[in-house]
Amino acid sequence: MKFRTRLLILLLIVALVPLSVSFFVQRTTILHFGNKLAEDTRSLLGDSAETLLHSLVNNYGRILKRDRTMALLTLQSQARAVEYQLALPLAEHPGKIYFAEDYDHKQTQPDDLQISQSHLREDDNGHLTPIPISFSQQVIFLPPGADREQLGNDISRLSNMARVYRNLHRIQPQLFLWQYTALESGIHSSYPGKGGYPQEYDPRKREWYRAAITQEGVSQRILTDVTTGALILTLAMPVHYPNGSLAGVTALDIDYRQFFSDWKIPAAWKDAAQSMVLIFHDNTGSRHETIEVLLEDNKENTTHNWQTAVSKRYIDLSDERFDAIYHDLRSGRSGVRKVTFEGQETLWAYGPRAGKDPFPLVIVPYNRILAAAQNAEKYVNNQISLSLTISALLTVIVVLGAITVALVRARKVTHPVMQLSQAAERLANGDYSARVATGTGDEIDNLGRIFNDLGVRLEEREQLKQSLALAKEIQQHLLPDTAPPCPGFDLVGMSVYCDETGGDYYDFITSSETDSLGVVVGDVSGHGIGPALVMATARGAVHSLAGNGGMPLSKLFHKLNGYLCRGTSDASFMTLFYGNLNHRTRTLEWLSAGHAPVFFLQNDQVQDLDSSGIPLGISDVAVYDTSETISFQAGDILFIGTDGIWETRDANNQMFGTERLKQLLWKYRLLPADQIAEAILTEISLFRGEAPIEDDVTLLIIKALPEQAATTS
């Protein structure tokens, strides 16, 4: 029997049989491991979810108690203030009193009337739009048929409530939406001041008024706001004259959504979870109407008819599957229970209850909790199947390859392969001098030559990578870490390069000889190492020429242009915007060499500021004589960016555009400068999506602060 035949038989016995046994053992072990892992994951997720929900509802209960206590204390303080005002003698000069109709005309409106994003009104199209309100004044509304002169005494006494409302509102401005008082005579005092009352409105007919009088104490109701149509939580209590007779009712409204603002449901559950605030009625005699839903976190929080009372909703716990939950709630205990609800398995997590105080309930579908485990199980099974399939194929290939090698060129192949393997291991460990010398004269020999070239190329690539990293680090150090302080202004600059290095540039030039701060934004044509070098050159020239201060902008640009024309190739040029920001005069003298457009937001209008001349480095006879000056008012914003912003393209090759940038600038105008910059960069990234970054993005924002902020600084 020939050697290769004996070798073939030996390989079949030594390789094939152990591989087959190993394959089946591996298959059984991996399948068992996958099933065990999925089961343990489901159990762990369920236990973790119960622990997390129990902790959440306990925290929510404390949040509810905190907010309700804050609201009750505020309401009681408000009631005492109303009774105190009603007991005072008439003031000789009560001051300006604003009635509802005064808010409808500019001549009679309070001076501080402003649009509030938290106070909304439904327009003719059914959309909620911000309304103008006054945080310094209240509004007095008289229902139809009320005589203003006859009610003048109580109106005069309530005229000082604006100060009380304002001080109480500051305690929790995000929680309290409206504060108001209605007297038996029909006088309605409300804060913040606003107009737009319906002609037929009479506070004495509203449910909150009747409920407070009926209960003779604090009442809480979900009602419809008169002006917005939104659902609100109203707390009300009666107030009395000094002789003990009923004077009326004082109340405050809490934004329906504010009770859920601090509830942090995990993102994976949020869209399917139901969050509620409940009240337990222990004297109903029926489990069907024992649990009343006071608040519910959902999108259906508006109604078109404020005159219709909001219907009460209850959770029916009469079914025996809710027995454990019902007994927990009746005993005031918190807990987490799994129960079938609305046709699916759910986890109910409820906080502790004390008397008739509200308590939280969160309902999460159980399949949503186990979604991660189910996905993981599916993924593991797929990977196991793929791994077993690949293992089987590789086993067959290895066996066939071993047979072929044994029959044809066993020794001739294995020896060079061993050499290649050893050299490859050295190369993988960073020895770029690793070489092989096979001398077989066939494909293995060719592979050896390719391998020998690979070390040189990898070494060159590693050196280039280190050089680029060093260049990126150096260039990043050329840009300022933060904007220097400038009284009366909020400044920020940011830059995002599409390669390791780029040609965009921004800077702040300070000078001890002037009151001005130099602001610079530049853009060298192209991106990469070449533009980065030009940018570094230009930066050095700018600091050299402008660092001592006092040089006119026209002369500065003339020198920079000559410097770049002499020091760069014809293919390189640079757009540049330079401005001297004077915090004392609140002005910016500026000049632009081809850097346009620049956007200036003033009086809610965004203007385009055009270039003053051609880019630097194109022609040494270019003229930059005329500078311009911008005068800033509080809230004005100057946005200087590079074309990488508006020329960003999405996956459909659509450009971001300057109009979209203007809209974003107006949209985020009320934010600080750094938040405006972050918001715009985020919008650019979302617009680009999966498309590659094709150009550097740089922006610099100057926002004028109010005069008072400048003085404080």
XYZ file of C-alpha atoms in Angstrom:
713
model
C 0.000 0.000 0.000
C 1.337 3.360 -1.004
C 2.352 5.955 1.541
C -0.225 8.492 0.392
C -2.943 5.840 0.683
C -1.865 4.978 4.194
C -1.705 8.707 4.958
C -5.208 9.163 3.581
C -6.617 6.372 5.759
C -4.778 7.711 8.774
C -6.132 11.229 8.175
C -9.664 9.866 7.823
C -9.376 8.016 11.131
C -7.500 10.715 13.045
C -9.361 13.756 11.676
C -12.801 12.790 10.464
C -14.012 10.672 13.387
C -12.990 13.106 16.173
C -14.340 16.039 14.157
C -17.697 14.313 13.713
C -17.950 13.453 17.406
C -16.874 16.974 18.314
C -19.462 18.454 15.971
C -22.378 16.597 17.536
C -21.185 17.238 21.099
C -20.724 20.906 20.258
C -24.200 21.085 18.700
C -25.870 19.548 21.752
C -23.915 21.722 24.198
C -24.540 24.972 22.330
C -28.276 24.323 21.950
C -28.570 23.540 25.666
C -26.567 26.639 26.524
C -28.720 28.825 24.243
C -31.974 27.583 25.764
C -30.624 27.970 29.296
C -29.356 31.470 28.525
C -32.727 32.548 27.110
C -34.588 31.118 30.107
C -32.265 32.803 32.600
C -32.489 36.079 30.682
C -36.301 36.037 30.791
C -36.253 35.321 34.507
C -33.648 38.001 35.171
C -35.507 40.609 33.094
C -38.767 39.834 34.869
C -37.167 40.123 38.322
C -35.282 43.285 37.332
C -38.458 44.830 35.902
C -40.384 44.142 39.103
C -37.611 45.634 41.232
C -37.296 48.654 38.951
C -41.056 49.283 38.786
C -41.396 48.938 42.552
C -38.668 51.517 43.033
C -40.174 53.789 40.374
C -43.701 53.870 41.794
C -42.358 54.487 45.294
C -40.409 57.425 43.915
C -43.452 58.571 41.930
C -45.491 58.407 45.124
C -43.017 60.708 46.830
C -43.094 63.050 43.816
C -46.910 63.126 43.920
C -46.866 63.799 47.653
C -44.289 66.563 47.160
C -46.208 68.271 44.342
C -49.591 67.928 46.065
C -48.189 69.220 49.370
C -46.610 72.156 47.554
C -49.889 72.884 45.782
C -51.974 72.619 48.975
C -49.632 74.897 50.910
C -49.720 77.408 48.077
C -53.524 77.229 47.910
C -53.847 77.732 51.673
C -51.466 80.708 51.565
C -53.463 82.108 48.685
C -56.737 81.699 50.624
C -55.317 83.438 53.692
C -54.105 86.305 51.511
C -57.554 86.699 49.909
C -59.295 86.748 53.314
C -56.727 89.249 54.565
C -57.341 91.555 51.589
C -61.129 91.315 52.026
C -60.772 92.322 55.689
C -58.717 95.443 54.938
C -60.278 98.917 54.791
C -60.557 100.433 51.335
C -57.340 101.808 49.913
C -57.438 105.443 48.829
C -55.310 104.702 45.773
C -55.577 101.022 44.886
C -53.412 101.475 41.781
C -54.100 100.452 38.206
C -56.707 97.686 37.903
C -56.751 95.727 34.649
C -60.060 94.279 33.515
C -60.421 91.531 30.904
C -61.308 93.980 28.141
C -58.144 96.022 28.856
C -56.041 93.125 27.558
C -57.698 93.322 24.135
C -56.298 96.772 23.230
C -52.661 97.867 23.047
C -53.437 101.235 24.650
C -54.749 99.626 27.848
C -52.615 96.475 28.088
C -49.960 96.017 30.822
C -46.466 96.992 29.685
C -44.987 93.513 30.236
C -47.532 91.582 28.149
C -45.595 88.759 26.474
C -46.200 85.524 24.616
C -46.016 82.480 26.903
C -45.238 79.032 25.500
C -46.852 77.441 28.577
C -50.175 79.285 28.267
C -52.038 78.329 25.125
C -55.364 79.030 23.417
C -57.135 77.072 20.707
C -57.331 79.018 17.412
C -59.981 78.798 14.702
C -58.232 75.779 13.151
C -58.222 73.840 16.406
C -54.492 74.327 17.013
C -53.107 75.404 20.394
C -51.106 78.630 20.027
C -49.251 80.686 22.677
C -51.202 83.617 24.175
C -49.960 86.943 25.592
C -49.980 87.146 29.389
C -48.681 89.487 32.106
C -46.624 88.143 34.991
C -46.778 91.477 36.820
C -50.548 91.999 36.751
C -53.723 90.063 37.379
C -56.984 90.417 35.449
C -60.440 91.221 36.850
C -63.361 89.648 34.990
C -67.009 90.440 35.675
C -69.685 88.032 34.425
C -72.630 89.260 32.343
C -74.959 91.516 34.334
C -72.436 92.453 37.043
C -72.297 96.162 37.982
C -68.689 97.362 38.197
C -69.539 100.374 40.395
C -71.522 98.346 42.930
C -68.674 95.828 43.169
C -65.982 98.503 43.358
C -65.140 97.944 47.033
C -64.257 94.253 46.634
C -62.511 94.952 43.318
C -60.383 97.548 45.100
C -59.589 95.115 47.925
C -58.517 92.407 45.444
C -56.324 94.832 43.515
C -53.290 93.890 45.643
C -53.610 90.157 44.949
C -51.315 90.421 41.911
C -48.315 90.728 44.232
C -49.477 87.723 46.294
C -50.133 85.598 43.212
C -46.762 86.536 41.788
C -44.828 85.582 44.935
C -46.654 82.260 45.250
C -46.184 81.521 41.551
C -42.417 81.802 41.936
C -42.437 78.864 44.365
C -43.134 76.390 41.545
C -43.511 78.283 38.222
C -43.505 75.132 36.082
C -46.255 73.485 38.130
C -48.778 76.309 38.613
C -50.592 77.334 35.442
C -53.285 79.729 36.727
C -54.152 81.191 40.153
C -57.521 82.821 40.646
C -60.284 83.818 43.054
C -64.025 84.106 42.401
C -66.381 85.883 44.832
C -70.069 85.254 45.364
C -70.699 88.656 43.803
C -69.230 87.365 40.487
C -65.836 89.116 40.673
C -63.151 86.904 39.135
C -59.455 87.686 39.813
C -56.914 85.637 37.798
C -53.116 85.494 37.474
C -51.150 85.712 35.207
C -53.195 88.457 33.590
C -54.797 87.611 30.262
C -57.755 88.417 28.044
C -59.986 86.244 25.898
C -62.701 85.271 28.384
C -65.866 83.835 26.767
C -68.794 86.256 27.049
C -70.965 83.667 28.798
C -68.335 82.689 31.362
C -69.461 82.827 35.006
C -67.026 81.336 37.562
C -69.812 80.679 40.052
C -71.270 78.100 37.668
C -68.025 76.207 37.218
C -67.613 72.791 38.826
C -64.535 73.797 40.856
C -66.493 76.615 42.497
C -69.509 74.481 43.375
C -67.384 71.568 44.595
C -65.327 73.755 46.959
C -68.466 75.236 48.507
C -70.181 71.860 48.791
C -67.203 70.140 50.438
C -66.360 73.208 52.588
C -62.702 72.386 52.147
C -60.093 71.633 49.493
C -61.527 69.972 46.388
C -59.592 68.574 43.436
C -61.083 68.056 39.992
C -59.955 67.352 36.439
C -61.504 70.204 34.459
C -61.251 71.886 31.070
C -59.328 75.157 30.893
C -61.514 78.011 29.616
C -58.923 79.503 27.282
C -57.032 76.446 26.019
C -59.495 73.557 26.145
C -56.735 71.501 27.820
C -57.344 69.169 30.733
C -56.019 70.586 34.007
C -56.013 69.589 37.665
C -57.817 72.208 39.726
C -57.436 72.578 43.512
C -59.963 74.917 45.150
C -61.107 75.945 48.648
C -63.654 78.465 49.989
C -62.708 81.855 51.478
C -64.739 83.887 54.002
C -65.318 87.458 55.101
C -64.206 88.483 58.609
C -67.729 87.796 59.947
C -67.463 84.151 58.801
C -69.848 84.421 55.863
C -68.870 82.853 52.547
C -66.929 85.270 50.341
C -66.161 82.939 47.437
C -63.600 80.382 46.294
C -59.893 80.640 45.525
C -58.168 78.043 43.333
C -55.118 77.186 41.300
C -54.710 75.151 38.115
C -51.915 72.660 37.565
C -50.883 71.695 34.048
C -52.207 68.163 33.435
C -48.846 67.046 32.040
C -46.660 68.453 34.841
C -47.562 65.614 37.196
C -45.835 63.239 34.775
C -42.837 65.405 33.876
C -40.609 63.743 36.518
C -41.823 60.209 35.801
C -38.916 58.482 34.054
C -40.360 55.388 32.400
C -37.580 53.378 30.651
C -37.473 54.230 26.944
C -38.062 50.612 25.885
C -41.444 50.589 27.722
C -42.551 54.186 27.422
C -44.702 53.956 24.289
C -46.628 50.946 25.654
C -46.761 51.766 29.378
C -49.797 53.403 31.001
C -49.058 55.897 33.800
C -51.879 57.059 36.071
C -52.595 58.959 39.253
C -55.384 57.257 41.215
C -57.656 57.951 44.186
C -59.053 55.132 46.368
C -62.692 55.541 47.464
C -63.200 53.236 50.430
C -66.901 53.968 50.979
C -68.426 53.196 47.593
C -69.546 49.671 48.450
C -68.624 48.586 44.922
C -65.215 47.554 43.673
C -66.229 48.844 40.224
C -66.027 52.474 41.361
C -63.412 52.176 44.081
C -60.351 53.225 42.020
C -60.862 56.588 40.317
C -58.411 57.729 37.631
C -57.497 61.272 38.582
C -54.796 61.790 35.935
C -53.578 59.702 33.022
C -50.482 60.278 30.920
C -51.797 60.119 27.367
C -52.142 62.317 24.306
C -55.908 62.785 24.631
C -55.671 65.776 26.966
C -57.859 68.362 25.228
C -61.578 68.881 24.712
C -63.472 71.415 22.634
C -66.211 72.231 25.144
C -65.094 73.830 28.408
C -68.687 74.008 29.628
C -68.987 70.212 29.730
C -67.647 68.537 32.868
C -64.961 65.898 32.347
C -66.458 62.472 32.966
C -64.925 60.392 35.728
C -63.114 57.187 34.826
C -62.630 54.186 37.084
C -60.530 51.039 36.954
C -62.739 48.007 37.406
C -61.143 45.618 39.915
C -64.259 43.521 40.446
C -62.802 40.500 38.615
C -61.268 37.929 40.965
C -57.914 38.059 39.160
C -57.483 41.550 40.683
C -58.126 40.356 44.269
C -54.488 40.599 45.367
C -54.122 44.073 43.854
C -57.393 45.253 45.417
C -56.396 44.053 48.886
C -52.967 45.695 48.553
C -54.567 49.008 47.582
C -57.171 48.728 50.325
C -54.396 48.172 52.865
C -52.328 51.051 51.457
C -49.434 48.789 50.437
C -47.308 49.301 47.343
C -46.569 46.331 45.148
C -45.863 44.833 41.718
C -48.233 42.140 40.405
C -48.507 40.218 37.135
C -52.101 40.136 35.884
C -53.969 39.640 32.608
C -55.406 43.017 31.589
C -57.105 43.958 28.327
C -56.260 40.594 26.791
C -52.531 40.527 27.574
C -50.174 39.793 30.441
C -49.110 42.974 32.229
C -47.166 44.113 35.258
C -49.065 46.467 37.584
C -46.858 48.609 39.797
C -48.609 50.829 42.358
C -47.266 53.095 45.047
C -48.289 53.289 48.717
C -51.603 54.967 49.563
C -52.504 57.102 52.560
C -56.214 57.869 52.973
C -57.617 59.716 49.976
C -54.230 61.019 48.868
C -53.425 60.294 45.212
C -51.047 57.438 44.447
C -49.337 56.288 41.219
C -50.006 53.275 39.000
C -47.866 52.107 36.074
C -49.050 49.284 33.787
C -46.468 47.703 31.457
C -47.186 44.859 28.982
C -45.112 41.869 30.022
C -44.136 41.054 26.434
C -42.521 44.492 26.217
C -40.423 43.688 29.290
C -39.350 40.371 27.766
C -38.784 41.870 24.307
C -35.035 42.108 24.898
C -34.899 38.474 26.018
C -36.981 37.316 23.040
C -34.796 39.248 20.646
C -31.678 37.915 22.327
C -33.023 34.360 22.157
C -33.813 34.732 18.478
C -30.400 36.210 17.806
C -28.613 33.468 19.791
C -30.528 30.733 17.967
C -29.700 32.263 14.615
C -26.047 32.580 15.566
C -25.997 28.994 16.838
C -27.500 27.717 13.595
C -25.071 29.772 11.561
C -22.135 28.660 13.688
C -23.082 24.988 13.400
C -23.578 25.289 9.654
C -20.237 27.006 9.222
C -18.583 24.434 11.472
C -20.013 21.603 9.413
C -18.885 23.170 6.150
C -15.460 23.953 7.519
C -15.146 20.387 8.790
C -15.866 18.986 5.339
C -13.529 21.490 3.693
C -10.730 20.769 6.158
C -11.067 17.011 5.670
C -11.119 17.290 1.891
C -8.212 19.714 1.971
C -6.218 17.438 4.224
C -6.865 14.498 1.905
C -5.837 16.531 -1.134
C -2.695 17.789 0.539
C -1.778 14.286 1.659
C -2.282 12.850 -1.810
C -0.656 15.568 -3.866
C 1.815 17.915 -2.189
C 1.798 17.324 1.534
C 5.370 18.144 2.357
C 5.842 20.784 -0.326
C 2.835 22.710 0.875
C 3.004 22.303 4.620
C 6.556 23.514 5.041
C 6.094 26.906 3.260
C 2.758 27.316 4.979
C 4.424 26.843 8.336
C 6.958 29.496 7.381
C 4.167 31.861 6.380
C 2.301 31.130 9.609
C 5.315 31.895 11.768
C 6.095 35.083 9.848
C 2.429 36.153 9.993
C 2.451 35.720 13.767
C 5.527 37.953 14.001
C 3.840 40.509 11.762
C 0.677 40.419 13.868
C 2.830 41.132 16.937
C 4.208 44.291 15.295
C 7.429 42.954 13.748
C 7.263 44.617 10.312
C 10.632 43.151 9.350
C 9.166 39.616 9.177
C 10.047 37.915 5.814
C 9.702 34.459 4.224
C 11.748 32.681 1.531
C 9.727 29.751 0.175
C 11.489 29.091 -3.149
C 8.713 26.763 -4.364
C 8.236 28.612 -7.670
C 4.456 28.332 -7.546
C 1.522 30.190 -5.988
C 2.980 29.707 -2.512
C 6.113 31.472 -3.662
C 4.007 34.324 -5.089
C 2.123 34.530 -1.791
C 5.458 34.793 -0.008
C 6.483 37.775 -2.170
C 3.139 39.462 -1.475
C 3.596 38.785 2.220
C 7.086 40.311 2.163
C 5.671 43.508 0.581
C 2.854 43.579 3.114
C 5.144 44.336 6.050
C 6.588 47.408 4.344
C 3.145 48.703 3.427
C 1.759 48.128 6.899
C 4.707 49.953 8.423
C 4.202 52.910 6.071
C 0.471 52.939 6.810
C 1.120 52.889 10.560
C 3.536 55.821 10.239
C 1.007 57.744 8.136
C -1.724 57.012 10.682
C 0.466 58.305 13.519
C 1.324 61.417 11.509
C -2.334 62.164 10.812
C -3.218 61.678 14.471
C -0.428 64.060 15.469
C -1.571 66.590 12.841
C -5.149 66.377 14.114
C -4.009 66.907 17.713
C -1.863 69.901 16.722
C -4.661 71.485 14.682
C -7.210 71.000 17.455
C -4.847 72.873 19.792
C -4.838 75.780 17.320
C -8.557 76.329 17.911
C -9.664 78.000 21.167
C -11.042 75.707 23.866
C -13.636 78.265 24.990
C -14.680 81.767 24.083
C -13.107 84.520 26.220
C -15.511 86.487 28.444
C -17.042 89.539 26.792
C -19.386 91.622 28.996
C -22.885 91.797 27.580
C -22.364 89.012 25.055
C -22.652 85.239 24.930
C -20.098 83.725 22.481
C -19.387 80.208 21.284
C -17.392 78.602 18.478
C -17.421 74.988 17.264
C -15.741 73.049 14.448
C -16.309 69.524 13.065
C -13.812 68.192 10.486
C -14.755 65.602 7.862
C -11.152 64.230 7.793
C -8.495 63.985 10.486
C -7.545 67.557 9.570
C -9.417 70.347 7.839
C -9.258 73.860 6.478
C -11.928 75.520 8.622
C -10.840 78.006 11.250
C -12.375 80.130 13.972
C -10.688 82.202 16.646
C -11.021 84.957 19.233
C -8.288 87.638 19.234
C -7.840 89.524 22.496
C -5.836 92.707 22.859
C -4.806 94.606 25.973
C -4.630 97.875 23.991
C -8.286 98.062 22.905
C -11.761 97.367 24.295
C -12.509 95.145 21.306
C -12.481 91.385 20.935
C -11.561 90.050 17.509
C -13.792 87.266 16.159
C -12.540 85.270 13.168
C -14.071 82.582 10.946
C -12.216 81.264 7.884
C -12.573 78.487 5.319
C -9.670 77.251 3.182
C -10.672 75.644 -0.111
C -10.744 71.844 0.126
C -10.045 69.723 3.192
C -7.236 67.520 4.436
C -3.539 68.087 5.101
C -2.995 70.857 2.502
C -5.841 73.134 3.649
C -4.874 72.406 7.276
C -1.384 73.794 6.612
C -2.850 76.870 4.903
C -5.210 77.320 7.872
C -2.307 77.136 10.331
C -0.360 79.659 8.233
C -3.330 82.036 8.119
C -3.891 81.683 11.857
C -0.298 82.618 12.588
C -0.565 85.640 10.291
C -3.838 86.775 11.919
C -2.363 86.554 15.417
C 0.799 88.323 14.285
C -1.031 91.214 12.603
C -4.062 91.620 14.872
C -2.648 90.523 18.220
C -1.304 93.983 19.126
C -4.649 95.669 18.310
C -5.367 98.985 16.675
C -4.798 97.938 13.030
C -7.658 98.994 10.709
C -9.529 96.077 9.171
C -8.802 97.207 5.601
C -5.054 97.219 6.283
C -5.273 93.876 8.111
C -7.036 92.219 5.145
C -4.625 93.795 2.651
C -1.615 92.352 4.503
C -3.248 88.939 4.957
C -4.124 88.774 1.265
C -0.568 89.644 0.221
C 0.824 87.104 2.652
C -1.381 84.278 1.327
C -0.810 85.231 -2.330
C 2.940 84.901 -1.813
C 2.883 81.884 0.503
C 0.321 79.528 -1.120
C -0.280 77.934 -4.519
C -2.700 79.321 -7.076
C -5.160 76.526 -6.257
C -5.465 77.527 -2.601
C -7.530 80.434 -1.349
C -9.327 81.303 1.864
C -12.567 83.051 2.747
C -12.334 85.053 5.954
C -14.677 86.992 8.222
C -13.085 89.292 10.818
C -14.909 91.543 13.247
C -13.953 93.744 16.185
C -16.599 93.337 18.929
C -16.757 96.342 21.301
C -18.631 95.501 24.495
C -18.829 99.146 25.576
C -20.586 100.412 22.433
C -22.233 96.986 21.793
C -21.122 97.174 18.160
C -19.204 94.950 15.753
C -17.040 96.452 12.986
C -16.536 93.735 10.366
C -15.047 92.915 6.989
C -15.515 89.769 4.897
C -13.274 88.368 2.170
C -15.617 86.110 0.232
C -17.106 84.655 3.439
C -20.849 84.865 2.895
C -23.594 84.697 3.717
C -23.421 85.720 7.382
C -26.746 85.743 9.239
C -27.879 88.474 11.642
C -31.084 87.942 13.664
C -32.624 91.165 14.949
C -36.279 91.899 15.793
C -37.114 88.259 14.919
C -35.907 88.841 11.335
C -32.847 87.066 9.893
C -30.768 89.208 7.527
C -28.059 88.049 5.115
C -24.777 89.985 5.369
C -22.905 89.834 2.046
C -19.175 89.609 1.445
C -16.987 92.728 1.291
C -14.621 91.349 -1.376
C -13.111 88.270 -3.027
C -11.426 85.498 -1.003
C -7.839 85.923 0.213
C -4.955 84.440 -1.763
C -6.482 84.860 -5.252
C -5.191 88.263 -6.342
C -2.617 90.495 -4.671
C -4.390 93.595 -6.059
C -7.728 92.794 -4.419
C -9.276 95.711 -2.503
C -10.840 95.461 0.979
C -11.541 99.075 1.861
C -15.076 99.259 3.217
C -15.880 97.822 6.621
C -19.379 97.752 8.081
C -20.721 98.080 11.626
C -23.481 96.156 13.420
C -25.214 97.572 16.503
C -26.502 94.917 18.911
C -29.646 94.972 20.980
C -30.567 92.460 23.666
C -31.438 89.121 22.059
C -29.730 89.861 18.704
C -27.746 86.955 17.258
C -24.903 86.996 14.720
C -24.262 83.596 13.103
C -21.037 83.080 11.153
C -20.571 79.661 9.564
C -18.789 77.861 6.756
C -20.387 76.452 3.633
C -20.121 72.926 5.019
C -23.327 73.736 6.962
C -25.756 74.710 4.193
C -24.086 72.473 1.591
C -24.598 69.337 3.726
C -26.510 66.738 1.697
C -28.757 63.904 2.797
C -29.031 60.406 1.326
C -31.258 61.805 -1.479
C -28.609 64.399 -2.410
C -30.782 67.245 -1.103
C -28.934 70.240 0.360
C -29.502 71.516 3.900
C -29.721 75.079 2.541
C -29.558 78.527 4.097
C -33.342 78.861 4.506
C -33.450 75.844 6.802
C -30.554 77.331 8.780
C -32.441 80.639 9.152
C -35.517 78.811 10.432
C -33.417 76.923 13.016
C -31.721 80.149 14.085
C -35.134 81.723 14.733
C -36.481 78.569 16.374
C -33.664 78.341 18.933
C -33.161 82.109 19.358
C -34.127 82.071 23.065
C -31.469 79.504 24.041
C -27.916 80.367 25.187
C -25.307 80.534 22.423
C -23.730 77.136 23.193
C -27.132 75.407 23.184
C -28.031 77.100 19.876
C -24.782 75.765 18.372
C -25.373 72.230 19.725
C -28.978 72.233 18.471
C -27.957 73.326 14.946
C -25.156 70.713 14.762
C -27.661 68.061 15.892
C -30.168 69.153 13.216
C -27.424 68.954 10.564
C -26.473 65.450 11.693
C -30.124 64.285 11.668
C -30.621 65.784 8.198
C -27.488 64.097 6.830
C -28.525 60.709 8.215
C -26.366 57.911 6.764
C -24.831 60.147 4.104
C -21.046 60.795 4.489
C -19.645 64.106 5.778
C -18.280 65.839 2.665
C -16.965 69.113 4.083
C -15.819 70.687 7.336
C -18.478 72.375 9.479
C -17.594 75.431 11.566
C -19.785 78.006 13.260
C -19.382 80.980 15.583
C -22.326 82.608 17.385
C -22.489 86.005 19.070
C -25.621 86.639 21.144
C -26.260 90.008 22.802
C -27.372 89.780 26.423
C -29.699 92.287 28.120
C -28.131 95.525 29.359
C -28.589 94.399 32.999
C -26.615 91.198 32.305
C -23.829 93.263 30.789
C -23.673 95.504 33.888
C -23.589 92.489 36.197
C -20.765 90.958 34.202
